[in-house]
Amino acid sequence: MTIQKVLVVGAGQMGAGIAQVAAQAGLNVVLHDIKDEYVNRGMQTIARLLGKNVEKGKLTEAEKTAILQNIQSSTSLEHAAEADFVVEAATENMQIKADIFRKLDQVCQHEAILATNTSSLPITEIAAVTNRPERVIGMHFMNPVPVMKLVEVIRGLATTDEVYQTVEELAKQMGKIPVSVNDFPGFVSNRILLPMINEAIYCVYEGVAAPEAIDEVMKLGMNHPMGPLTLADFIGLDTCLAIMEVLYEGFRDSKYRPCPLLRKYVKAGWLGRKTGRGFYRYE
Ligand code: CAA
């Protein structure tokens, strides 16, 4: 199956990134969100990042214009019927995702593949709300999407081989490297990454060291490009907590218990970079 028209549902940091790489791959993209404000912000992010690439000489002004012309923005699902591929990148909440998939299932053509960029929720459960579970799949991009090479591709229980292969090819077309992963809580990336971040938060909570010191240890000692607390702020502390909850509930194992300090920060609205404060303060 050849994909030409892509609908991206959710224009946040992940959705905008996915729309950008899809448009760069020459696909026809609609970037959808529920409010003009969200879609406009997503489009501005894409234009800013492409502009930086022009400044660096990696793109010409004409290429930037062509990529932007490949992306249309929308606040209604009127374009969904034209899409042959949908990737959902909304909030990490099963109820929200289930509602979106129910709607998409009604409005999209029968052949359309419905993918979710969920970072940890069960693909099989999301697929089960539709009448096409065999055409539902996980396509998990990493943040920042334009930079990170990995895409975890996760089959639900009913996903067909044809759908899997189409997504694998699409990921490659977008310049990514797909890796096949089974449908377990947190898949592979977040099952390993988030407990490390949670442990770094426990180190702050227990007074083992200051956030800066913890990040320095992991950067200088383990060659991580960002320390775990800087990365947590970058991902968003609400998303980090949501993923830890999925691991904790999914495995019922105390080793995945979210750190109380993480809960406290989320309750305070200290969600990291996007709210100006998390483990660090941002302008
Ligand atoms: N969006 C797009 N491009 C970005 C970017 C962003 N937010 N941030 C940086 N870049 C680009 C820069 O423009 C630069 O591009 P060029 O090579 O073309 O110049 C390149 O990335 C390197 O950036 P910098 O030199 O400014 O900084 P850096 O070397 O520290 O790299 C980084 C930045 C790539 C983000 C690096 O710090 C890194 O790899 N951090 C870890 C990221 C990570 O672990 N991501 C996974 C998060 S977990 C996840 O996504 C899964 C989930 O479900 C929660």
Coordinates of N, CA and C in Angstrom, one line a residue, residues 8 10-21 31 41-43 45-46 145:
V8 N -2.3 14.1 10.6 CA -1.7 14.0 12.0 C -2.6 14.7 13.0
G10 N -3.3 16.1 16.5 CA -2.5 16.6 17.6 C -1.3 17.4 17.1
A11 N -1.3 18.7 17.4 CA -0.2 19.6 16.9 C 0.8 20.0 17.9
G12 N 0.9 19.2 19.0 CA 1.9 19.5 20.0 C 3.3 19.3 19.5
Q13 N 4.3 19.1 20.5 CA 5.7 18.9 20.0 C 5.8 17.7 19.2
M14 N 5.1 16.6 19.5 CA 5.3 15.4 18.7 C 4.6 15.5 17.4
G15 N 3.3 15.9 17.4 CA 2.5 16.0 16.2 C 3.1 16.9 15.2
A16 N 3.6 18.1 15.6 CA 4.2 19.0 14.7 C 5.5 18.4 14.1
G17 N 6.3 17.7 14.9 CA 7.5 17.0 14.4 C 7.1 16.0 13.4
I18 N 6.1 15.2 13.6 CA 5.7 14.1 12.7 C 5.2 14.8 11.4
A19 N 4.4 15.8 11.5 CA 4.0 16.5 10.3 C 5.1 17.0 9.5
Q20 N 6.1 17.6 10.2 CA 7.3 18.1 9.5 C 8.1 17.0 8.7
V21 N 8.4 15.9 9.4 CA 9.1 14.8 8.7 C 8.3 14.2 7.6
L31 N -2.4 18.8 9.3 CA -2.1 18.8 10.8 C -3.3 19.3 11.5
R41 N 0.3 27.2 16.5 CA 1.6 27.1 17.2 C 2.4 25.9 16.6
G42 N 1.8 24.8 16.2 CA 2.5 23.7 15.6 C 3.1 24.1 14.3
M43 N 2.3 24.9 13.5 CA 2.8 25.3 12.2 C 4.0 26.3 12.3
T45 N 6.1 26.3 14.8 CA 7.3 25.5 15.2 C 8.0 24.9 14.0
I46 N 7.1 24.4 13.1 CA 7.7 23.8 11.9 C 8.4 24.8 11.0
V145 N 11.4 15.0 17.1 CA 11.1 14.1 16.0 C 12.0 14.4 14.8

